[in-house]
Coordinates of C-alpha atoms in Angstrom, one line a residue:
X23 CA -6.7 35.4 -18.7
X24 CA -6.6 32.2 -20.8
X25 CA -5.7 28.6 -20.0
X26 CA -2.7 28.9 -22.3
X27 CA -1.4 31.8 -20.2
X28 CA -2.0 29.8 -17.0
X29 CA -0.1 26.8 -18.5
X30 CA 2.8 29.0 -19.4
X31 CA 2.9 30.5 -15.9
X32 CA 2.7 27.1 -14.2
X33 CA 5.4 25.6 -16.4
X34 CA 7.8 28.5 -15.7
X35 CA 7.0 28.3 -12.0
X36 CA 7.7 24.6 -11.9
X37 CA 10.9 24.7 -14.1
X38 CA 12.2 28.0 -12.6
X39 CA 13.8 28.6 -16.0
X40 CA 12.4 30.1 -19.2
X41 CA 14.2 27.9 -21.6
X42 CA 13.3 24.7 -19.9
X43 CA 9.7 25.8 -19.6
X44 CA 9.6 26.7 -23.3
X45 CA 11.0 23.3 -24.2
X46 CA 8.5 21.5 -22.1
X47 CA 5.7 23.5 -23.8
X48 CA 7.1 23.2 -27.3
X49 CA 7.2 27.0 -27.5
X50 CA 9.9 29.6 -28.3
X51 CA 11.6 31.2 -25.3
X52 CA 10.6 34.6 -26.6
X53 CA 6.9 33.5 -26.7
X54 CA 7.1 32.3 -23.1
X55 CA 8.9 35.4 -21.9
X56 CA 6.5 37.7 -23.7
X57 CA 3.5 35.9 -22.2
X58 CA 4.9 36.2 -18.6
X59 CA 5.7 39.9 -19.2
X60 CA 2.2 40.6 -20.6
X61 CA 0.6 38.8 -17.7
X62 CA 2.5 40.8 -15.1
X63 CA 1.8 44.1 -16.9
X64 CA -1.9 43.3 -17.3
X65 CA -2.4 42.7 -13.6
X66 CA 0.4 45.1 -12.4
X67 CA 1.8 42.3 -10.2
X68 CA 5.3 40.9 -10.2
X69 CA 5.1 37.1 -10.3
X70 CA 8.8 36.3 -10.7
X71 CA 12.2 37.6 -9.5
X72 CA 15.0 37.3 -12.1
X73 CA 18.1 35.8 -10.5
X74 CA 20.9 35.4 -13.0
X75 CA 19.8 32.9 -15.6
X76 CA 17.1 31.5 -13.3
X77 CA 13.9 32.9 -12.0
X78 CA 12.0 32.4 -8.8
X79 CA 8.4 33.0 -7.7
X80 CA 7.7 36.1 -5.7
X81 CA 5.3 35.8 -2.7
X82 CA 2.4 36.9 -5.0
X83 CA 3.5 34.3 -7.5
X84 CA 3.5 31.5 -4.9
X85 CA -0.1 32.4 -3.9
X86 CA -1.2 32.6 -7.5
X87 CA 0.5 29.3 -8.5
X88 CA -1.9 27.3 -6.2
X89 CA -4.9 28.9 -7.8
X90 CA -3.5 28.4 -11.4
X91 CA -2.8 24.8 -10.8
X92 CA -6.3 24.3 -9.4
X93 CA -7.9 25.9 -12.5
X94 CA -5.8 23.8 -14.8
X95 CA -6.7 20.6 -12.9
X96 CA -10.4 21.5 -13.2
X97 CA -10.0 22.1 -16.9
X98 CA -8.3 18.8 -17.3
X99 CA -11.1 17.1 -15.5
X100 CA -13.6 18.7 -17.8
X101 CA -11.6 17.6 -20.8
X102 CA -11.6 14.1 -19.4
X103 CA -15.4 14.1 -19.4
X104 CA -15.4 15.1 -23.1
X105 CA -12.8 12.5 -23.8
X106 CA -15.0 9.9 -22.3
X107 CA -17.8 10.9 -24.7
X108 CA -15.3 10.3 -27.5
X109 CA -14.7 6.8 -26.3
X110 CA -10.9 7.2 -25.6
X111 CA -10.3 8.3 -29.2
X112 CA -8.7 11.5 -27.8
X113 CA -7.8 13.1 -24.5
X114 CA -4.8 13.5 -22.1
X115 CA -3.5 11.5 -19.1
X116 CA -0.9 12.9 -16.8
X117 CA 1.2 10.6 -14.6
X118 CA 3.9 11.3 -12.0
X119 CA 6.2 8.5 -10.7
X120 CA 9.2 8.1 -8.5
X121 CA 12.4 7.2 -10.2
X122 CA 12.6 3.4 -10.0
X123 CA 9.0 3.0 -11.2
X124 CA 9.4 5.7 -13.9
X125 CA 12.7 4.4 -15.3
X126 CA 12.3 0.7 -15.0
X127 CA 8.6 -0.4 -14.9
X128 CA 6.2 2.3 -16.0
X129 CA 7.5 2.9 -19.6
X130 CA 6.3 -0.6 -20.7
X131 CA 2.9 0.0 -19.3
X132 CA 2.6 3.4 -21.0
X133 CA 3.7 1.9 -24.3
X134 CA 1.0 -0.8 -24.1
X135 CA -1.6 1.9 -23.2
X136 CA -0.5 4.0 -26.1
X137 CA -0.9 1.0 -28.5
X138 CA -4.4 0.4 -27.2
X139 CA -5.4 4.1 -27.2
X140 CA -3.1 6.1 -29.6
X141 CA -5.4 9.1 -29.4
X142 CA -4.8 9.7 -25.7
X143 CA -1.7 11.9 -25.0
X144 CA 0.4 10.5 -22.1
X145 CA 2.7 12.7 -20.1
X146 CA 5.1 11.6 -17.4
X147 CA 6.9 13.6 -14.7
X148 CA 9.6 12.1 -12.5
X149 CA 10.0 13.1 -8.8
X150 CA 10.7 11.4 -5.5
X151 CA 7.9 9.7 -3.5
X152 CA 7.0 12.7 -1.4
X153 CA 6.8 15.0 -4.4
X154 CA 4.6 12.4 -6.3
X155 CA 2.2 12.2 -3.4
X156 CA 1.9 15.9 -3.3
X157 CA 1.2 16.2 -7.0
X158 CA -1.6 13.6 -6.8
X159 CA -3.0 15.2 -3.6
X160 CA -3.0 18.7 -5.2
X161 CA -4.6 17.3 -8.4
X162 CA -1.9 18.4 -10.7
X163 CA -1.6 14.9 -12.2
X164 CA -4.1 12.2 -12.8
X165 CA -2.2 9.2 -11.3
X166 CA 0.9 8.7 -9.3
X167 CA 3.2 5.7 -8.9
X168 CA 5.6 5.3 -5.9
X169 CA 7.7 2.6 -4.2
X170 CA 6.8 3.0 -0.5
X171 CA 3.8 2.9 1.8
X172 CA 1.9 6.1 1.9
X173 CA -1.0 7.2 4.0
X174 CA -2.7 10.4 2.7
X175 CA -6.3 11.1 3.3
X176 CA -8.3 11.3 0.1
X177 CA -5.9 9.1 -2.0
X178 CA -6.8 5.7 -3.2
X179 CA -3.7 3.4 -3.0
X180 CA -3.5 0.3 -5.1
X181 CA -0.5 -2.2 -5.2
X182 CA 0.4 -2.9 -8.8
X183 CA 3.7 -4.8 -8.6
X184 CA 6.4 -6.0 -6.3
X185 CA 10.0 -5.1 -6.1
X186 CA 13.1 -6.6 -4.5
X187 CA 15.8 -4.4 -2.9
X188 CA 19.5 -5.3 -2.8
X189 CA 22.5 -4.2 -0.7
X190 CA 25.4 -3.8 -3.1
X191 CA 29.1 -2.8 -2.8
X192 CA 32.0 -2.6 -5.2
X193 CA 34.2 -5.7 -5.6
X194 CA 37.0 -4.0 -3.6
X195 CA 34.8 -3.2 -0.6
X196 CA 35.8 -5.0 2.6
X197 CA 32.4 -6.7 2.7
X198 CA 32.6 -7.9 -0.9
X199 CA 34.3 -11.3 -0.2
X200 CA 31.4 -12.4 1.9
X201 CA 28.0 -13.7 0.7
X202 CA 26.3 -11.6 3.5
X203 CA 27.4 -8.7 5.7
X204 CA 29.8 -10.3 8.3
X205 CA 28.0 -11.0 11.5
X206 CA 30.5 -8.9 13.5
X207 CA 30.3 -6.0 11.0
X208 CA 29.0 -2.6 12.2
X209 CA 27.0 -0.7 9.5
X210 CA 28.7 2.4 10.8
X211 CA 32.1 1.1 9.7
X212 CA 31.2 1.6 6.0
X213 CA 30.7 4.8 4.0
X214 CA 27.2 4.9 2.4
X215 CA 25.9 6.4 -0.8
X216 CA 22.1 7.1 -0.5
X217 CA 19.2 8.7 -2.3
X218 CA 17.9 12.0 -0.9
X219 CA 15.4 12.2 2.0
X220 CA 11.9 11.8 0.6
X221 CA 13.0 8.9 -1.7
X222 CA 11.0 5.6 -1.2
X223 CA 14.3 3.6 -1.4
X224 CA 15.9 5.8 1.3
X225 CA 12.8 5.5 3.5
X226 CA 12.9 1.6 3.4
X227 CA 16.6 1.5 4.0
X228 CA 16.3 3.7 7.1
X229 CA 13.4 1.6 8.4
X230 CA 15.6 -1.5 8.1
X231 CA 18.5 0.1 9.9
X232 CA 16.2 1.2 12.8
X233 CA 14.9 -2.4 13.0
X234 CA 18.5 -3.4 13.8
X235 CA 18.6 -0.8 16.7
X236 CA 20.8 1.7 14.8
X237 CA 19.9 5.3 14.3
X238 CA 20.3 6.1 10.6
X239 CA 21.7 9.5 11.6
X240 CA 24.8 7.8 13.0
X241 CA 25.8 6.2 9.6
X242 CA 28.6 7.6 7.6
X243 CA 26.8 9.0 4.6
X244 CA 29.5 9.9 2.2
X245 CA 27.3 10.9 -0.7
X246 CA 23.6 11.8 -1.0
X247 CA 22.5 11.8 -4.6
X248 CA 19.2 12.5 -6.3
X249 CA 19.1 9.7 -8.9
X250 CA 19.4 5.9 -8.8
X251 CA 21.9 5.9 -11.6
X252 CA 24.2 8.4 -9.9
X253 CA 24.1 6.3 -6.7
X254 CA 24.9 3.1 -8.6
X255 CA 27.8 4.8 -10.5
X256 CA 29.3 6.2 -7.2
X257 CA 29.1 2.8 -5.5
X258 CA 30.7 1.1 -8.6
X259 CA 33.5 3.7 -8.2
X260 CA 34.1 2.6 -4.6
X261 CA 32.4 5.4 -2.7
X262 CA 30.6 3.0 -0.3
X263 CA 27.7 0.7 0.1
X264 CA 24.1 1.3 -0.9
X265 CA 20.6 -0.2 -1.1
X266 CA 18.8 0.0 -4.5
X267 CA 16.2 -1.9 -6.4
X268 CA 17.4 -5.0 -8.2
X269 CA 16.0 -3.5 -11.3
X270 CA 18.6 -0.7 -11.0
X271 CA 21.6 -2.9 -10.2
X272 CA 21.0 -6.3 -11.9
X273 CA 23.1 -5.5 -15.0
X274 CA 26.0 -4.3 -12.8
X275 CA 25.8 -7.5 -10.7
X276 CA 25.8 -9.6 -13.8
X277 CA 28.9 -8.0 -15.3
X278 CA 30.7 -7.9 -11.9
X279 CA 31.0 -4.2 -11.2
X280 CA 28.8 -4.6 -8.1
X281 CA 28.5 -7.4 -5.6
X282 CA 25.1 -8.1 -3.9
X283 CA 25.1 -9.2 -0.2
X284 CA 22.4 -10.9 1.7
X285 CA 20.7 -8.6 4.1
X286 CA 17.2 -8.6 5.6
X287 CA 15.4 -6.2 3.3
X288 CA 11.7 -6.2 2.9
X289 CA 9.9 -6.8 -0.4
X290 CA 8.2 -3.6 -1.3
X291 CA 5.3 -2.8 -3.5
X292 CA 4.9 -0.4 -6.4
X293 CA 1.8 1.6 -5.6
X294 CA -0.6 3.4 -7.8
X295 CA -2.2 6.6 -6.3
X296 CA -5.4 8.4 -7.4
X297 CA -7.1 11.4 -5.9
X298 CA -10.6 10.1 -4.9
X299 CA -12.0 13.6 -5.0
X300 CA -11.3 14.0 -8.7
X301 CA -13.4 12.7 -11.5
X302 CA -12.1 9.3 -12.7
X303 CA -12.2 9.6 -16.5
X304 CA -12.4 6.6 -18.8
X305 CA -8.7 7.1 -19.6
X306 CA -7.8 7.0 -15.9
X307 CA -9.9 3.8 -15.4
X308 CA -8.4 2.1 -18.4
X309 CA -4.8 2.9 -17.3
X310 CA -5.5 1.7 -13.8
X311 CA -6.8 -1.6 -15.1
X312 CA -3.8 -2.0 -17.4
X313 CA -1.3 -1.2 -14.7
X314 CA -2.9 -3.6 -12.2
X315 CA -3.0 -6.4 -14.8
X316 CA 0.5 -5.8 -16.0
X317 CA 2.0 -5.9 -12.5
X318 CA 0.4 -9.1 -11.3
X319 CA 3.7 -10.9 -11.0
X320 CA 6.8 -9.9 -9.0
X321 CA 9.3 -8.0 -11.2
X322 CA 12.3 -7.5 -9.0
X323 CA 13.8 -11.0 -8.7
X324 CA 17.5 -11.4 -9.5

């Protein structure tokens, strides 16, 4: 059993698709398929069920995935120690981030880090807040970035930037002529387009609704979508109202395809997460310092 075999197994398990896993690993599909087949034959254990064009972990595969991820995390930690000895001239740094951070804030930080340390390979995976927290907690990534308050034992949480949320509607929405939601308006009168449960943006929206004495479950949720851009496009098409980061909607507000309304939404922080039980390599420390410095000022203003 080699680390390369484990990396292939984990990639296929996470992607649930041979071609996507092969692309992520920069390998041919036949090489990935052969590696999995040889692995299963060697240990006489079926790790995947083939379902049409997709594959899914068997019960044995799910158990083994936890161990495989732990081994790879430990190997990455050892590699981080050696990279420190090389003075950041080489090494790897894996980052996971929720969508708003990953698409609108983190790329500039990663670019600056790469300019400072071109020998360190950076990888970014995008997920929702709950998934990012789990990746950091399990040690499958070095750092995580999310947009909501999290409380997980063993994770160091550091604010790195601030973000403003906005309630937006299409120009033909009944609320659009007003600067704010009409005083006599009932939030349940409008259709809503929201991110999926587990999203930081969705979580803050629901907290704000509860603060008004309304159960979020009573809202008319017309669409539930898994990306900020899909939510924005649906609202521009007239599907309902939504709450998104101003980073996501500012260009639409500027050209008039969305109208922003005043509504009591809290300012939220972009948070950096690190597993305190894992070795903090020099690359991790350098990225943490850069992210904290880069995010000293609020970035979400209109």
